[in-house]
XYZ file of C-alpha atoms in Angstrom:
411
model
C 2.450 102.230 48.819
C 5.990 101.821 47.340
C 7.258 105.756 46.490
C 8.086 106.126 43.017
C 11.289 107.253 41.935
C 11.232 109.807 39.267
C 13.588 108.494 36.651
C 12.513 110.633 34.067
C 13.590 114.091 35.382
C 17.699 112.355 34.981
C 16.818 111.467 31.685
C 18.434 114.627 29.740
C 21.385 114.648 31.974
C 21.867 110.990 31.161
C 21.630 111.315 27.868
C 24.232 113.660 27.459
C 26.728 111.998 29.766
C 26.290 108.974 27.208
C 27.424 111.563 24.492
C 30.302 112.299 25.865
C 31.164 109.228 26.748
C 30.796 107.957 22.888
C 32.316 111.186 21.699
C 35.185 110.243 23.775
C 35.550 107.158 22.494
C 35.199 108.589 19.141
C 38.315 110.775 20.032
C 40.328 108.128 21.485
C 39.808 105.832 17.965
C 41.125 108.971 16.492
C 43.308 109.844 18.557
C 44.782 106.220 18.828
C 44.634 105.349 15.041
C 42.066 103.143 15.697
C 41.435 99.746 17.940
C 44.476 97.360 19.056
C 43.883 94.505 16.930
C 44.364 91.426 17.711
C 46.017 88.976 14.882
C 42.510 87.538 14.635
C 41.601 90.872 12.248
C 45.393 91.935 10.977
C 47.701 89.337 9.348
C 50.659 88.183 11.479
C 52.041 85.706 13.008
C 51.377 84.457 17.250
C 53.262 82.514 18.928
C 53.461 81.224 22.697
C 56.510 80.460 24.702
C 57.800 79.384 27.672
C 61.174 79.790 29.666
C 62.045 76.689 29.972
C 65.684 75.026 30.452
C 66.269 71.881 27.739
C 66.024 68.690 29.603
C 66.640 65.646 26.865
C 67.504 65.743 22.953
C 65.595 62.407 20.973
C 66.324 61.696 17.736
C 65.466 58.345 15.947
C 67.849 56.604 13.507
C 65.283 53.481 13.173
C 63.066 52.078 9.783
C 60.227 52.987 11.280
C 57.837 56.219 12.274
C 58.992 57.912 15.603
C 56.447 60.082 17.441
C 56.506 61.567 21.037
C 53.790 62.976 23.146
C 53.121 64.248 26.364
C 51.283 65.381 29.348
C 51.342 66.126 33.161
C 51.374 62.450 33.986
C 53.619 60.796 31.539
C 55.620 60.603 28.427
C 54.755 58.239 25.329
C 56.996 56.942 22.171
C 54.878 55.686 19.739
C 56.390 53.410 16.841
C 54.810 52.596 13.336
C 54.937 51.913 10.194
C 53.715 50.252 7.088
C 55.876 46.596 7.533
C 55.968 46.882 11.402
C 53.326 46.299 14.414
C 52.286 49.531 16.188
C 54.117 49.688 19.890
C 53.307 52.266 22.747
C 55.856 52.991 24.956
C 54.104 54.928 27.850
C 56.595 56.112 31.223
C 54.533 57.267 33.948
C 56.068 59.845 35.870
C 54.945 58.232 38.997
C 56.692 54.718 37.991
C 59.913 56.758 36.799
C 60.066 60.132 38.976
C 63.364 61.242 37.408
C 64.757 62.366 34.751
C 67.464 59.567 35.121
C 65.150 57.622 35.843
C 63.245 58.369 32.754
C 66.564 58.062 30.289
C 67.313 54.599 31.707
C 63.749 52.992 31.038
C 63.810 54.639 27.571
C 67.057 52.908 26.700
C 65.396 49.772 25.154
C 64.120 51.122 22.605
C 65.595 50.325 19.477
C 66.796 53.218 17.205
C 65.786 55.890 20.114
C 68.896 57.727 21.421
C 67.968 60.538 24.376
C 71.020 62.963 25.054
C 70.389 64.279 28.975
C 71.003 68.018 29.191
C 69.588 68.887 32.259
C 70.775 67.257 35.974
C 69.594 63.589 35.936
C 67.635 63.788 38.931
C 64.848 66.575 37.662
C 61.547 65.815 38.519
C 59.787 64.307 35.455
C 56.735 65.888 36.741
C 58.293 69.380 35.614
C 58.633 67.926 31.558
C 57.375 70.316 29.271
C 56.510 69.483 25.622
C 57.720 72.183 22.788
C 55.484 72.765 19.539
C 58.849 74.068 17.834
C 60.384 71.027 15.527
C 58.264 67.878 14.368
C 56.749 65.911 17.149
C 57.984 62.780 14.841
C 61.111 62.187 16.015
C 64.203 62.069 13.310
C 67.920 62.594 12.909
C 67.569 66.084 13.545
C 67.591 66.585 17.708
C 63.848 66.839 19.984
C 64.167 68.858 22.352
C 62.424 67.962 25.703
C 62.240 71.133 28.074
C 61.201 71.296 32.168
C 60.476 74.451 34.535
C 60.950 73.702 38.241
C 59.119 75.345 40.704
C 62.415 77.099 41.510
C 62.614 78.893 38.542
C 62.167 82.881 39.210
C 59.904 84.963 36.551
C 61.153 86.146 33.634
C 60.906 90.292 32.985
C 58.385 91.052 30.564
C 60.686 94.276 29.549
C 63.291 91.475 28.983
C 61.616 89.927 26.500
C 60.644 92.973 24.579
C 64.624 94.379 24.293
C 65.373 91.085 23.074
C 62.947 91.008 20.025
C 63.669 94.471 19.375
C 65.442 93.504 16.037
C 62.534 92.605 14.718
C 60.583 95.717 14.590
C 56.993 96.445 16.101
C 56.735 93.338 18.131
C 54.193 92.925 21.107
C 54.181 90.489 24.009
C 51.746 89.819 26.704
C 52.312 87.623 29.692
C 50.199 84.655 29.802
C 48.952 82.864 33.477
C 51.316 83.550 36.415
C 54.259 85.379 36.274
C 55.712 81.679 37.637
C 55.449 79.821 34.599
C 57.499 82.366 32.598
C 54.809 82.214 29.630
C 54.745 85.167 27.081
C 52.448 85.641 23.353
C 54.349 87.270 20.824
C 52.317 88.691 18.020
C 54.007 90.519 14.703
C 51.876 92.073 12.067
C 52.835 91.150 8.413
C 52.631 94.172 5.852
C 52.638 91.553 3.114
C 55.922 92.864 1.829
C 57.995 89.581 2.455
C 57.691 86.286 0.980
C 57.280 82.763 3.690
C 56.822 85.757 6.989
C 55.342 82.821 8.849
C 58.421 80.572 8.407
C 61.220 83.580 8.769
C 59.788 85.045 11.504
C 58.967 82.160 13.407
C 63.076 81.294 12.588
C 63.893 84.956 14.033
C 62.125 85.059 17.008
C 63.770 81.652 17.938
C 67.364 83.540 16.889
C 66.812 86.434 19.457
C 65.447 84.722 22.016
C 68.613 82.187 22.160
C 70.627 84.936 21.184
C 69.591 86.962 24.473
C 68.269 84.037 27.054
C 70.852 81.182 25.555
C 70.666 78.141 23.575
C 67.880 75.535 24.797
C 66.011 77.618 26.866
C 62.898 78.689 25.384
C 60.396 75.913 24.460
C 57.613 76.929 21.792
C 54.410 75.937 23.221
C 52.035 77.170 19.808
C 52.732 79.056 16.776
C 49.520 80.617 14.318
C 49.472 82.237 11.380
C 46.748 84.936 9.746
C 46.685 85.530 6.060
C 45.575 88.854 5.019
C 42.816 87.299 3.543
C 41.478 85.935 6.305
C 42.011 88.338 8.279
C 39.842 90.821 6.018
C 36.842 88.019 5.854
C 36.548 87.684 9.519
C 36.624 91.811 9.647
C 34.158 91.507 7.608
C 31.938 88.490 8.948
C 32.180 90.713 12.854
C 30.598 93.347 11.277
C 27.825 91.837 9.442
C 27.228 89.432 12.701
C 26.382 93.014 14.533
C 24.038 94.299 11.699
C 22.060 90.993 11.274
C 21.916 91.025 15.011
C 20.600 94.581 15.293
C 18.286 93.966 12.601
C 16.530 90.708 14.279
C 16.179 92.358 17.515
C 14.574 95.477 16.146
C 12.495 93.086 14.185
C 11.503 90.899 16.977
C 10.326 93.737 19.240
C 8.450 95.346 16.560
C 6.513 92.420 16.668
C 6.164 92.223 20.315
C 5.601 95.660 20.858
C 4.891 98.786 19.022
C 7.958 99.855 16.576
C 8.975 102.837 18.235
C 9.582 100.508 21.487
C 11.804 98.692 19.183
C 13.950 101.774 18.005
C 14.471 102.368 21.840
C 15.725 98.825 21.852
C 18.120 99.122 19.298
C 19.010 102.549 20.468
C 19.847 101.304 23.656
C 21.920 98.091 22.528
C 24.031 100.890 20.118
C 24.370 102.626 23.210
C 26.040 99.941 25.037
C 28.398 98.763 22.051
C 29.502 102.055 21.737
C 30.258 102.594 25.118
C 32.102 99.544 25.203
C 34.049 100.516 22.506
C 34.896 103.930 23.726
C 36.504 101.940 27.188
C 37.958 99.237 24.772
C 39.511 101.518 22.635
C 41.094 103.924 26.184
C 42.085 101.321 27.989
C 43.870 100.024 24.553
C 42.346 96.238 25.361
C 43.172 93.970 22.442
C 40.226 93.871 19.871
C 39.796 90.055 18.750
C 36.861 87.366 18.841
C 36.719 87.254 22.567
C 35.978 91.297 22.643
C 32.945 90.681 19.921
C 31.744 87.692 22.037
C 31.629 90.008 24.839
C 29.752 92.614 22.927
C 27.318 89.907 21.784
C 26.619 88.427 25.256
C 25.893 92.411 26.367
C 23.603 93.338 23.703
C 21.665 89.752 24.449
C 21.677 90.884 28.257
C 20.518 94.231 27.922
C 17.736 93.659 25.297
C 16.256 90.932 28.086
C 16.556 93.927 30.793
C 14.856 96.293 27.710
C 12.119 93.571 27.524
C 11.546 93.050 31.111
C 10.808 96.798 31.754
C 8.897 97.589 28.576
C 6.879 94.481 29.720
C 5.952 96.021 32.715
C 5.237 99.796 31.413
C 2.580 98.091 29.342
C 1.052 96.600 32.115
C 0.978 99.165 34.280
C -0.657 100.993 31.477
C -3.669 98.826 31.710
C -3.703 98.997 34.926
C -3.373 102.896 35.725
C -4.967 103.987 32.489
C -5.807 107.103 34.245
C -2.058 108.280 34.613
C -0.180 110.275 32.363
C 2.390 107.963 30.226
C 5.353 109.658 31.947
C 4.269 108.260 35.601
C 3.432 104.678 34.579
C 6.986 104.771 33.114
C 8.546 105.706 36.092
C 5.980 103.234 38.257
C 7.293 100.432 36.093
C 10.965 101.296 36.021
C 10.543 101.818 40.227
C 9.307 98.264 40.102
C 11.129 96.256 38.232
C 14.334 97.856 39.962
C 15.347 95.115 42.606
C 14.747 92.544 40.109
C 17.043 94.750 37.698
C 19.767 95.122 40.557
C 19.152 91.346 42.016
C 19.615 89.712 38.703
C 22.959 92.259 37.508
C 25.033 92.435 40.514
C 24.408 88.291 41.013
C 25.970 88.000 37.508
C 28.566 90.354 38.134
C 29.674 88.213 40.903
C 30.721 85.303 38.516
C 32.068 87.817 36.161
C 34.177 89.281 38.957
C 35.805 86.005 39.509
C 37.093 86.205 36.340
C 38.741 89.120 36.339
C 40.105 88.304 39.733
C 41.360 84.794 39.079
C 42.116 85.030 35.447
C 44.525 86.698 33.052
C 45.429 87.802 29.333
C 42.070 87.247 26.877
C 40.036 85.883 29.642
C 40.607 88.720 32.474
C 39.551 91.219 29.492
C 36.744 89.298 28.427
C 35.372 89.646 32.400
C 36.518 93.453 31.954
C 34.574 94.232 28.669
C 31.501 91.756 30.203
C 31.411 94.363 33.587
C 31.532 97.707 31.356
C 28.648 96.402 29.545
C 27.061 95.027 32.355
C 26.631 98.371 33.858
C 25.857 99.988 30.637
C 22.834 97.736 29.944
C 21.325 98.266 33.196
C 21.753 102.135 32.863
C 20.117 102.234 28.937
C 17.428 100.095 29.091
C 16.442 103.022 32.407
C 17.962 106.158 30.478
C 18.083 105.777 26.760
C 15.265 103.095 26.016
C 12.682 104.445 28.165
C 14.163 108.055 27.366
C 13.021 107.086 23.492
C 9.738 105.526 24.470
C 8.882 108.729 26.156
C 10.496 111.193 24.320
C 8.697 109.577 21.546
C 4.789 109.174 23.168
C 5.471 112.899 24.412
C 5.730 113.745 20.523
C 2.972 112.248 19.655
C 0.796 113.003 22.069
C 1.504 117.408 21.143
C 1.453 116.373 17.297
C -2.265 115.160 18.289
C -3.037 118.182 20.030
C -1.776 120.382 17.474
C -3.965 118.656 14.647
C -6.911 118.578 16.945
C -6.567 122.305 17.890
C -6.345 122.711 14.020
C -9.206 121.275 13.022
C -11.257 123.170 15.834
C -10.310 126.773 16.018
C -12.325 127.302 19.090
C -10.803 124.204 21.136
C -7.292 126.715 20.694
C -9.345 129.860 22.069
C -10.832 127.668 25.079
């Protein structure tokens, strides 16, 4: 016979661990001012760049519509207008493998003239496309930037001193230190007129000002109205009410209500704890961090489910056994599956926060916190409830029945 593990002696200790845990996190929100926001819940502007040297200058002097795009294989100039036929012009990188190359071939097009900054025999293959200007090419100069596989990383500390001016400013690298990417986020206080437009203008300022003209290329640029801002504050926090609410409801139904209390319970348990590491280890607080905390509570109330599945049956089964032992019989059980199932997950989820970085590598770190944290409530605090709660009953039974029989009291 399999031995039983007694989980319910470590269910007081657990318990209060879990407080402090939360009570730390509590502290650290204080402590802290509250969570790093992201500019998904705080107005501001974002914006992505990329050290990258100038390579050609377009502009367009014809009657018609200009437009350039891009990608890793080749370059495009697309010409229309109302009175004229539409024309593609599309240069493969493999048909015109340098930048001279490149410049030469786009030469017959009418009312296109390409000023080469960079050495004419760059590898077209290292072309990268800026977001900064309008992609429809004009009188006022396109600028066309590349990154070579030469090109050292830029300091992140760099970056900062330069946008200094600016005021409370903050930067994150983005992919591999190799491809010199950086997000910029400033908050707007709503005390400035057009802060989307200016500040976009004064981050380009410093940046040329400190790394020189031409060699940062704008790869995205977002802005966050307070308003918005406020509604999707908002719209996160009823998402986690409605979604506490349908999960108590649902295993009310399934099971008896105070099964679904330790449910919720539990789920609380695991936001909260995710929130107290969230708000320590000062990870950003956007979307990504409440999709996280909505894939957890979905995991760990399908762990609740499984075990509470099994306690019932081993109810039937053992009806002889006191409620306490058929709890820990059907926690003992279900353990390997618990175990099997988590640690096969957390594989994938590892990989992530291996191979990953920025919003994605803490997306895998808030999915492994709450990973953990479901498989260690639906054991401690769920079950905890459930018994905690049968224990009651059971003595407020015995009470009432030794009430109503005087001599049951003196037996």
């Amino acid at each position: 016979m399999k031995q039983i593990i007694k989980f319910s002696k470590f269910f007081l200790p657990a318990v209060i661990i879990s407080l402090v845990l939360i009570v730390s996190g509590l502290v650290g929100y204080v402590v802290y001012g509250g969570f790093n926001l992201g500019v998904d819940f705080r107005a501001g502007l974002i914006q992505e760049i990329q050290f990258a040297p100038t390579a050609l200058q377009l502009t367009y002097t014809g009657k018609s519509v200009a437009g350039i795009s891009m990608d890793k294989t080749k370059l495009e100039i697309v010409i229309s207008g109302s009175d004229v036929e539409k024309k593609t012009y599309s240069f493969a990188y493999a048909s015109y493998p340098t930048l001279g190359a490149l410049v030469d071939a786009m030469a017959g097009i009418e009312g296109l003239s390409v000023q080469v900054v960079a050495d004419r025999n760059v590898a077209t293959n290292t072309l990268v496309q800026s977001a900064q200007g309008n992609p429809r090419l004009g009188s006022v100069p396109y600028g066309v930037h590349y990154l070579t596989p030469e090109a050292g990383p830029v300091n992140i500390a760099d970056v900062r001193k330069a946008l200094t001016s600016l005021g409370s400013v903050s930067v994150q690298n983005l992919g591999k230190p190799e491809e010199r990417k950086f997000l910029i986020r400033i908050e707007d206080k709503g005390n400035e007129a057009e802060f989307a437009k200016l500040t976009a203008e004064r981050i380009s300022t410093a940046l040329r000002n400190a790394f020189g003209e031409g060699q940062v290329a704008i790869s995205r640029t977002d802005y966050v109205g307070s308003r918005f801002s406020k509604h999707l504050t908002e719209q996160a926090g009823l998402l986690l009410v409605l979604t506490l609410l349908l999960i108590l409801v649902y295993v009310s139904f399934r099971f008896k209500f105070h099964y679904a209390a330790g449910a919720v319970l539990a789920i609380l348990h695991d936001g909260l704890i995710m929130v107290a590491f969230i708000v320590w280890l000062r990870m950003e607080f956007n979307t990504t961090t409440i999709a996280a905390i909505l894939t957890i509570l979905g995991y760990s109330i399908n762990d609740t489910i499984v075990i509470f599945d099994r306690i019932r049956e081993i109810l039937r089964l053992y009806p002889d056994s006191s409620f306490e032992d058929n709890m820990n019989r059907a926690i003992t059980e279900t353990l390997s599956r618990t175990f099997i199932t988590t640690i096969t997950t957390m594989f994938a989820v590892f990989s992530l926060f291996l191979f990953t970085t920025g919003t994605m590598k803490d997306f895998a770190m808030a999915l492994l916190i709450g990973m953990t944290s479901g498989v260690y409530s639906t054991i401690f605090i769920a079950s905890a409830f459930v018994l905690f709660w049968e224990k009651k009953v059971k003595n407020n039974a015995v009470k009432a029945a030794a009430g109503a029989n005087p001599g049951l009291k003196k037996a």
